[in-house]
PDB file of C-alpha atoms in Angstrom:
ATOM      1  CA  GLN A   1     -49.144 180.985-146.737  1.00  0.00           C
ATOM      2  CA  SER A   2     -51.919 178.695-147.666  1.00  0.00           C
ATOM      3  CA  ALA A   3     -54.935 178.403-145.529  1.00  0.00           C
ATOM      4  CA  LEU A   4     -55.135 175.204-143.257  1.00  0.00           C
ATOM      5  CA  THR A   5     -57.631 172.713-144.571  1.00  0.00           C
ATOM      6  CA  GLN A   6     -60.637 171.716-143.021  1.00  0.00           C
ATOM      7  CA  PRO A   7     -63.176 169.177-144.280  1.00  0.00           C
ATOM      8  CA  PRO A   8     -66.373 171.416-145.448  1.00  0.00           C
ATOM      9  CA  SER A   9     -69.029 169.499-142.984  1.00  0.00           C
ATOM     10  CA  ALA A  10     -69.297 167.699-140.125  1.00  0.00           C
ATOM     11  CA  SER A  11     -72.358 165.650-138.183  1.00  0.00           C
ATOM     12  CA  GLY A  12     -73.980 164.188-135.525  1.00  0.00           C
ATOM     13  CA  SER A  13     -77.176 163.084-133.700  1.00  0.00           C
ATOM     14  CA  PRO A  14     -78.176 164.854-130.341  1.00  0.00           C
ATOM     15  CA  GLY A  15     -75.496 163.401-127.658  1.00  0.00           C
ATOM     16  CA  GLN A  16     -73.094 161.804-130.183  1.00  0.00           C
ATOM     17  CA  SER A  17     -69.479 162.945-130.970  1.00  0.00           C
ATOM     18  CA  VAL A  18     -68.159 164.816-133.865  1.00  0.00           C
ATOM     19  CA  THR A  19     -64.444 165.317-134.698  1.00  0.00           C
ATOM     20  CA  ILE A  20     -63.167 168.237-136.923  1.00  0.00           C
ATOM     21  CA  SER A  21     -59.708 168.043-138.444  1.00  0.00           C
ATOM     22  CA  CYS A  22     -57.418 170.647-139.400  1.00  0.00           C
ATOM     23  CA  THR A  23     -54.349 169.509-141.696  1.00  0.00           C
ATOM     24  CA  GLY A  24     -51.300 172.320-141.904  1.00  0.00           C
ATOM     25  CA  THR A  25     -47.771 171.927-142.621  1.00  0.00           C
ATOM     26  CA  SER A  26     -44.333 171.702-140.652  1.00  0.00           C
ATOM     27  CA  SER A  27     -44.317 175.714-140.620  1.00  0.00           C
ATOM     28  CA  ASP A  28     -47.492 176.171-138.624  1.00  0.00           C
ATOM     29  CA  VAL A  29     -49.936 173.278-136.959  1.00  0.00           C
ATOM     30  CA  GLY A  30     -46.731 171.175-137.084  1.00  0.00           C
ATOM     31  CA  GLY A  31     -44.462 173.367-135.717  1.00  0.00           C
ATOM     32  CA  TYR A  32     -45.864 175.325-132.370  1.00  0.00           C
ATOM     33  CA  ASN A  33     -48.445 174.246-130.033  1.00  0.00           C
ATOM     34  CA  TYR A  34     -50.568 177.596-130.731  1.00  0.00           C
ATOM     35  CA  VAL A  35     -53.331 176.040-132.404  1.00  0.00           C
ATOM     36  CA  SER A  36     -56.806 177.759-131.706  1.00  0.00           C
ATOM     37  CA  TRP A  37     -60.413 176.868-132.774  1.00  0.00           C
ATOM     38  CA  TYR A  38     -63.215 179.330-133.194  1.00  0.00           C
ATOM     39  CA  GLN A  39     -67.143 178.417-133.201  1.00  0.00           C
ATOM     40  CA  GLN A  40     -69.343 180.795-135.399  1.00  0.00           C
ATOM     41  CA  HIS A  41     -72.810 180.958-135.686  1.00  0.00           C
ATOM     42  CA  PRO A  42     -74.387 182.918-138.940  1.00  0.00           C
ATOM     43  CA  GLY A  43     -74.690 186.329-138.484  1.00  0.00           C
ATOM     44  CA  LYS A  44     -72.037 186.403-135.308  1.00  0.00           C
ATOM     45  CA  ALA A  45     -68.701 187.094-134.455  1.00  0.00           C
ATOM     46  CA  PRO A  46     -66.067 184.014-134.100  1.00  0.00           C
ATOM     47  CA  LYS A  47     -65.759 182.801-130.341  1.00  0.00           C
ATOM     48  CA  LEU A  48     -62.544 181.277-128.961  1.00  0.00           C
ATOM     49  CA  MET A  49     -63.562 177.757-127.856  1.00  0.00           C
ATOM     50  CA  ILE A  50     -59.735 176.270-127.695  1.00  0.00           C
ATOM     51  CA  TYR A  51     -56.174 177.849-127.590  1.00  0.00           C
ATOM     52  CA  ASP A  52     -52.776 176.306-127.465  1.00  0.00           C
ATOM     53  CA  VAL A  53     -54.172 173.035-128.706  1.00  0.00           C
ATOM     54  CA  SER A  54     -56.200 171.932-126.042  1.00  0.00           C
ATOM     55  CA  ASN A  55     -56.772 174.321-123.601  1.00  0.00           C
ATOM     56  CA  ARG A  56     -60.456 175.909-122.539  1.00  0.00           C
ATOM     57  CA  PRO A  57     -61.488 179.992-122.111  1.00  0.00           C
ATOM     58  CA  SER A  58     -63.321 180.082-119.079  1.00  0.00           C
ATOM     59  CA  GLY A  59     -66.970 179.280-120.140  1.00  0.00           C
ATOM     60  CA  VAL A  60     -66.196 176.898-122.787  1.00  0.00           C
ATOM     61  CA  PRO A  61     -67.961 173.604-121.908  1.00  0.00           C
ATOM     62  CA  ASP A  62     -65.753 170.601-121.460  1.00  0.00           C
ATOM     63  CA  ARG A  63     -67.514 168.766-124.071  1.00  0.00           C
ATOM     64  CA  PHE A  64     -64.989 170.463-126.449  1.00  0.00           C
ATOM     65  CA  PHE A  65     -61.646 168.882-126.724  1.00  0.00           C
ATOM     66  CA  GLY A  66     -58.578 169.782-128.853  1.00  0.00           C
ATOM     67  CA  SER A  67     -55.949 167.455-129.708  1.00  0.00           C
ATOM     68  CA  LYS A  68     -52.826 167.907-132.148  1.00  0.00           C
ATOM     69  CA  SER A  69     -50.587 164.710-133.910  1.00  0.00           C
ATOM     70  CA  GLY A  70     -48.157 166.224-136.153  1.00  0.00           C
ATOM     71  CA  ASN A  71     -49.261 168.718-138.907  1.00  0.00           C
ATOM     72  CA  THR A  72     -53.003 167.850-137.974  1.00  0.00           C
ATOM     73  CA  ALA A  73     -55.156 169.175-135.201  1.00  0.00           C
ATOM     74  CA  SER A  74     -58.698 168.144-134.458  1.00  0.00           C
ATOM     75  CA  LEU A  75     -61.614 169.710-132.414  1.00  0.00           C
ATOM     76  CA  THR A  76     -64.039 166.799-130.427  1.00  0.00           C
ATOM     77  CA  VAL A  77     -67.140 167.936-129.474  1.00  0.00           C
ATOM     78  CA  SER A  78     -68.921 165.229-127.333  1.00  0.00           C
ATOM     79  CA  GLY A  79     -72.463 165.163-126.017  1.00  0.00           C
ATOM     80  CA  LEU A  80     -73.611 167.186-129.095  1.00  0.00           C
ATOM     81  CA  GLN A  81     -76.394 169.701-128.797  1.00  0.00           C
ATOM     82  CA  ALA A  82     -78.337 171.814-130.896  1.00  0.00           C
ATOM     83  CA  GLU A  83     -76.228 175.069-129.850  1.00  0.00           C
ATOM     84  CA  ASP A  84     -73.395 173.641-131.256  1.00  0.00           C
ATOM     85  CA  GLU A  85     -74.240 173.906-134.695  1.00  0.00           C
ATOM     86  CA  ALA A  86     -72.190 176.533-136.095  1.00  0.00           C
ATOM     87  CA  ASP A  87     -69.584 176.933-138.301  1.00  0.00           C
ATOM     88  CA  TYR A  88     -66.022 176.151-136.915  1.00  0.00           C
ATOM     89  CA  TYR A  89     -62.644 177.274-137.830  1.00  0.00           C
ATOM     90  CA  CYS A  90     -59.173 176.279-136.873  1.00  0.00           C
ATOM     91  CA  SER A  91     -56.213 178.827-136.534  1.00  0.00           C
ATOM     92  CA  SER A  92     -52.427 178.172-135.928  1.00  0.00           C
ATOM     93  CA  TYR A  93     -49.276 180.218-135.161  1.00  0.00           C
ATOM     94  CA  ALA A  94     -46.891 180.290-138.145  1.00  0.00           C
ATOM     95  CA  GLY A  95     -44.089 182.447-137.179  1.00  0.00           C
ATOM     96  CA  SER A  96     -43.271 185.686-136.274  1.00  0.00           C
ATOM     97  CA  ASN A  97     -44.025 187.322-139.279  1.00  0.00           C
ATOM     98  CA  ASN A  98     -47.514 185.659-139.839  1.00  0.00           C
ATOM     99  CA  PRO A  99     -48.833 184.945-136.660  1.00  0.00           C
ATOM    100  CA  TYR A 100     -52.278 183.874-137.875  1.00  0.00           C
ATOM    101  CA  VAL A 101     -53.194 181.426-140.467  1.00  0.00           C
ATOM    102  CA  PHE A 102     -56.964 180.093-140.386  1.00  0.00           C
ATOM    103  CA  GLY A 103     -58.474 177.327-141.574  1.00  0.00           C
ATOM    104  CA  THR A 104     -60.980 176.970-144.522  1.00  0.00           C
ATOM    105  CA  GLY A 105     -64.009 176.076-142.117  1.00  0.00           C
ATOM    106  CA  THR A 106     -66.310 173.810-141.197  1.00  0.00           C
ATOM    107  CA  LYS A 107     -70.200 173.453-140.531  1.00  0.00           C
ATOM    108  CA  VAL A 108     -71.391 171.421-138.241  1.00  0.00           C
ATOM    109  CA  THR A 109     -75.151 170.043-138.286  1.00  0.00           C
ATOM    110  CA  VAL A 110     -76.589 168.819-135.686  1.00  0.00           C
ATOM    111  CA  LEU A 111     -78.936 166.192-136.697  1.00  0.00           C
TER     112      LEU A 111
ATOM    113  CA  GLN B   1     -64.990 193.145-119.713  1.00  0.00           C
ATOM    114  CA  ILE B   2     -63.071 193.606-123.230  1.00  0.00           C
ATOM    115  CA  THR B   3     -65.215 194.970-125.789  1.00  0.00           C
ATOM    116  CA  LEU B   4     -64.546 195.967-129.252  1.00  0.00           C
ATOM    117  CA  LYS B   5     -66.411 197.822-131.744  1.00  0.00           C
ATOM    118  CA  GLU B   6     -65.234 198.620-135.828  1.00  0.00           C
ATOM    119  CA  SER B   7     -66.901 201.460-137.723  1.00  0.00           C
ATOM    120  CA  GLY B   8     -66.484 202.352-140.787  1.00  0.00           C
ATOM    121  CA  PRO B   9     -68.036 203.021-144.469  1.00  0.00           C
ATOM    122  CA  THR B  10     -70.832 200.408-145.493  1.00  0.00           C
ATOM    123  CA  LEU B  11     -69.779 201.170-149.459  1.00  0.00           C
ATOM    124  CA  VAL B  12     -66.703 201.880-150.970  1.00  0.00           C
ATOM    125  CA  LYS B  13     -66.045 202.313-154.560  1.00  0.00           C
ATOM    126  CA  PRO B  14     -63.402 200.411-156.704  1.00  0.00           C
ATOM    127  CA  THR B  15     -59.881 202.007-156.252  1.00  0.00           C
ATOM    128  CA  GLN B  16     -60.731 203.772-153.363  1.00  0.00           C
ATOM    129  CA  THR B  17     -59.355 203.746-149.703  1.00  0.00           C
ATOM    130  CA  LEU B  18     -61.064 202.348-146.887  1.00  0.00           C
ATOM    131  CA  THR B  19     -60.266 203.311-143.613  1.00  0.00           C
ATOM    132  CA  LEU B  20     -61.901 201.221-140.607  1.00  0.00           C
ATOM    133  CA  THR B  21     -61.888 202.358-136.887  1.00  0.00           C
ATOM    134  CA  CYS B  22     -61.711 199.787-133.956  1.00  0.00           C
ATOM    135  CA  VAL B  23     -62.747 201.480-130.243  1.00  0.00           C
ATOM    136  CA  PHE B  24     -62.389 199.239-127.714  1.00  0.00           C
ATOM    137  CA  SER B  25     -62.797 199.399-123.855  1.00  0.00           C
ATOM    138  CA  GLY B  26     -61.730 196.956-120.662  1.00  0.00           C
ATOM    139  CA  PHE B  27     -57.847 196.972-121.977  1.00  0.00           C
ATOM    140  CA  SER B  28     -55.012 199.187-122.663  1.00  0.00           C
ATOM    141  CA  LEU B  29     -53.044 198.803-125.626  1.00  0.00           C
ATOM    142  CA  SER B  30     -50.006 200.125-123.315  1.00  0.00           C
ATOM    143  CA  THR B  31     -49.720 196.608-121.937  1.00  0.00           C
ATOM    144  CA  SER B  32     -46.717 195.006-122.537  1.00  0.00           C
ATOM    145  CA  GLY B  33     -47.916 191.891-124.825  1.00  0.00           C
ATOM    146  CA  VAL B  34     -51.221 193.174-125.912  1.00  0.00           C
ATOM    147  CA  GLY B  35     -52.440 193.204-129.487  1.00  0.00           C
ATOM    148  CA  VAL B  36     -55.355 194.332-131.772  1.00  0.00           C
ATOM    149  CA  GLY B  37     -55.753 192.640-135.123  1.00  0.00           C
ATOM    150  CA  TRP B  38     -58.118 192.609-137.809  1.00  0.00           C
ATOM    151  CA  ILE B  39     -59.629 189.949-139.894  1.00  0.00           C
ATOM    152  CA  ARG B  40     -61.816 189.641-142.824  1.00  0.00           C
ATOM    153  CA  GLN B  41     -64.413 187.446-144.176  1.00  0.00           C
ATOM    154  CA  PRO B  42     -66.254 187.562-147.396  1.00  0.00           C
ATOM    155  CA  PRO B  43     -69.894 186.589-147.670  1.00  0.00           C
ATOM    156  CA  GLY B  44     -70.128 182.755-147.123  1.00  0.00           C
ATOM    157  CA  LYS B  45     -66.265 182.574-147.115  1.00  0.00           C
ATOM    158  CA  ALA B  46     -63.552 181.565-144.495  1.00  0.00           C
ATOM    159  CA  LEU B  47     -61.670 184.195-142.033  1.00  0.00           C
ATOM    160  CA  GLU B  48     -58.279 185.616-143.170  1.00  0.00           C
ATOM    161  CA  TRP B  49     -56.285 187.629-141.153  1.00  0.00           C
ATOM    162  CA  LEU B  50     -55.002 190.941-142.355  1.00  0.00           C
ATOM    163  CA  ALA B  51     -53.135 192.994-139.623  1.00  0.00           C
ATOM    164  CA  LEU B  52     -51.685 192.826-136.132  1.00  0.00           C
ATOM    165  CA  ILE B  53     -50.438 195.827-134.390  1.00  0.00           C
ATOM    166  CA  TYR B  54     -48.638 195.211-130.506  1.00  0.00           C
ATOM    167  CA  TRP B  55     -48.556 197.131-127.547  1.00  0.00           C
ATOM    168  CA  ASP B  56     -45.002 198.567-128.636  1.00  0.00           C
ATOM    169  CA  ASP B  57     -46.050 199.706-131.973  1.00  0.00           C
ATOM    170  CA  ASP B  58     -44.745 196.590-133.817  1.00  0.00           C
ATOM    171  CA  LYS B  59     -46.956 196.042-137.076  1.00  0.00           C
ATOM    172  CA  LEU B  60     -47.735 192.775-138.987  1.00  0.00           C
ATOM    173  CA  TYR B  61     -49.310 192.652-142.151  1.00  0.00           C
ATOM    174  CA  THR B  62     -50.528 189.119-144.374  1.00  0.00           C
ATOM    175  CA  PRO B  63     -48.154 188.941-147.338  1.00  0.00           C
ATOM    176  CA  ALA B  64     -50.851 189.234-149.769  1.00  0.00           C
ATOM    177  CA  LEU B  65     -52.136 192.470-148.904  1.00  0.00           C
ATOM    178  CA  GLU B  66     -49.042 194.124-147.201  1.00  0.00           C
ATOM    179  CA  SER B  67     -48.826 196.621-149.807  1.00  0.00           C
ATOM    180  CA  ARG B  68     -52.422 197.951-149.612  1.00  0.00           C
ATOM    181  CA  LEU B  69     -52.732 197.876-145.574  1.00  0.00           C
ATOM    182  CA  THR B  70     -51.879 200.127-142.947  1.00  0.00           C
ATOM    183  CA  ILE B  71     -52.621 200.013-139.286  1.00  0.00           C
ATOM    184  CA  THR B  72     -52.041 202.359-136.557  1.00  0.00           C
ATOM    185  CA  LYS B  73     -53.206 203.116-133.221  1.00  0.00           C
ATOM    186  CA  ASP B  74     -54.238 205.776-130.962  1.00  0.00           C
ATOM    187  CA  THR B  75     -53.756 204.446-126.931  1.00  0.00           C
ATOM    188  CA  SER B  76     -55.092 207.374-125.511  1.00  0.00           C
ATOM    189  CA  LYS B  77     -58.222 207.209-127.425  1.00  0.00           C
ATOM    190  CA  ASN B  78     -58.096 203.332-127.215  1.00  0.00           C
ATOM    191  CA  GLN B  79     -58.487 203.219-131.033  1.00  0.00           C
ATOM    192  CA  VAL B  80     -57.115 201.165-133.899  1.00  0.00           C
ATOM    193  CA  VAL B  81     -57.299 202.094-137.194  1.00  0.00           C
ATOM    194  CA  LEU B  82     -56.865 200.058-140.658  1.00  0.00           C
ATOM    195  CA  THR B  83     -56.631 201.533-144.024  1.00  0.00           C
ATOM    196  CA  MET B  84     -56.638 199.291-147.117  1.00  0.00           C
ATOM    197  CA  THR B  85     -55.945 201.102-150.405  1.00  0.00           C
ATOM    198  CA  ASN B  86     -56.877 200.317-153.866  1.00  0.00           C
ATOM    199  CA  MET B  87     -60.500 198.448-152.751  1.00  0.00           C
ATOM    200  CA  ASP B  88     -61.804 195.893-155.390  1.00  0.00           C
ATOM    201  CA  PRO B  89     -65.062 193.899-155.188  1.00  0.00           C
ATOM    202  CA  LEU B  90     -63.418 190.919-154.127  1.00  0.00           C
ATOM    203  CA  ASP B  91     -62.455 192.872-150.495  1.00  0.00           C
ATOM    204  CA  THR B  92     -66.510 192.899-149.747  1.00  0.00           C
ATOM    205  CA  ALA B  93     -66.320 191.502-146.512  1.00  0.00           C
ATOM    206  CA  THR B  94     -67.267 191.717-142.681  1.00  0.00           C
ATOM    207  CA  TYR B  95     -64.347 193.402-141.015  1.00  0.00           C
ATOM    208  CA  TYR B  96     -63.552 192.254-137.730  1.00  0.00           C
ATOM    209  CA  CYS B  97     -61.156 193.850-134.878  1.00  0.00           C
ATOM    210  CA  ALA B  98     -60.043 191.767-132.293  1.00  0.00           C
ATOM    211  CA  HIS B  99     -57.726 191.544-129.075  1.00  0.00           C
ATOM    212  CA  ARG B 100     -54.942 189.726-128.664  1.00  0.00           C
ATOM    213  CA  PRO B 101     -53.676 188.712-125.153  1.00  0.00           C
ATOM    214  CA  VAL B 102     -50.805 188.839-123.309  1.00  0.00           C
ATOM    215  CA  ALA B 103     -48.847 185.510-123.847  1.00  0.00           C
ATOM    216  CA  GLY B 104     -51.685 184.953-126.457  1.00  0.00           C
ATOM    217  CA  ARG B 105     -49.662 183.935-129.632  1.00  0.00           C
ATOM    218  CA  GLY B 106     -51.818 182.906-132.263  1.00  0.00           C
ATOM    219  CA  ARG B 107     -55.075 183.763-130.805  1.00  0.00           C
ATOM    220  CA  PHE B 108     -57.780 186.450-130.630  1.00  0.00           C
ATOM    221  CA  ASP B 109     -60.138 185.751-127.476  1.00  0.00           C
ATOM    222  CA  TYR B 110     -62.540 189.024-127.873  1.00  0.00           C
ATOM    223  CA  TRP B 111     -63.882 190.151-131.312  1.00  0.00           C
ATOM    224  CA  GLY B 112     -65.849 193.090-132.121  1.00  0.00           C
ATOM    225  CA  GLN B 113     -69.256 192.244-134.198  1.00  0.00           C
ATOM    226  CA  GLY B 114     -68.008 193.047-137.497  1.00  0.00           C
ATOM    227  CA  THR B 115     -68.775 195.688-139.808  1.00  0.00           C
ATOM    228  CA  LEU B 116     -70.022 194.319-143.366  1.00  0.00           C
ATOM    229  CA  VAL B 117     -68.198 196.509-146.207  1.00  0.00           C
ATOM    230  CA  THR B 118     -69.204 196.192-149.602  1.00  0.00           C
ATOM    231  CA  VAL B 119     -67.293 197.436-153.115  1.00  0.00           C
ATOM    232  CA  SER B 120     -69.065 198.481-155.510  1.00  0.00           C
ATOM    233  CA  SER B 121     -69.273 201.188-158.458  1.00  0.00           C
TER     234      SER B 121
END
């Protein structure tokens, strides 16, 4: 099972929006509505930001929006803030025997 | 409130066996649907899922490392243990344990702080 493909980097100015893609296959992203997104600040553990493609856990700002089309999922962060600068990883369910496939990660820079 | 914390050696030699312990609180691993997983992250690299144990003792491993991994649980002690045999310098990474919620297919909602394991002679 190969890792999901993400762009290495993305950036935006404060207040702007940035969108990160996560491309998989019909065996993972395209086959299930179980895509998650994690935010990771340097030296910290990942934090769940989106689950089941578009659901936000309690406490996650509604500036974070998840979506999916075919084999590609996306995370959009609107109204960028300095605290949003971090690495972001997508993850997808890929079947009962391989429940977690992570993406390659995207570093988001707030200019 | 759910918390998890990993512990284990910070340095292991090549070919040795690594044993990591995850101690958790705020949930029970006897609750139907709950699981605890292990994920690692080499320095500067991406996350990689390793193993998952469910409340019913069902166990899953990433196919590439399945022959080297064993995950077990002690429900009474709120602990999950991961062993990895035949360690190699390429296994140097921060190892995280994380909580898989009920009906939480494909996600981990709480993570430990991670523990850095270096493999070197």
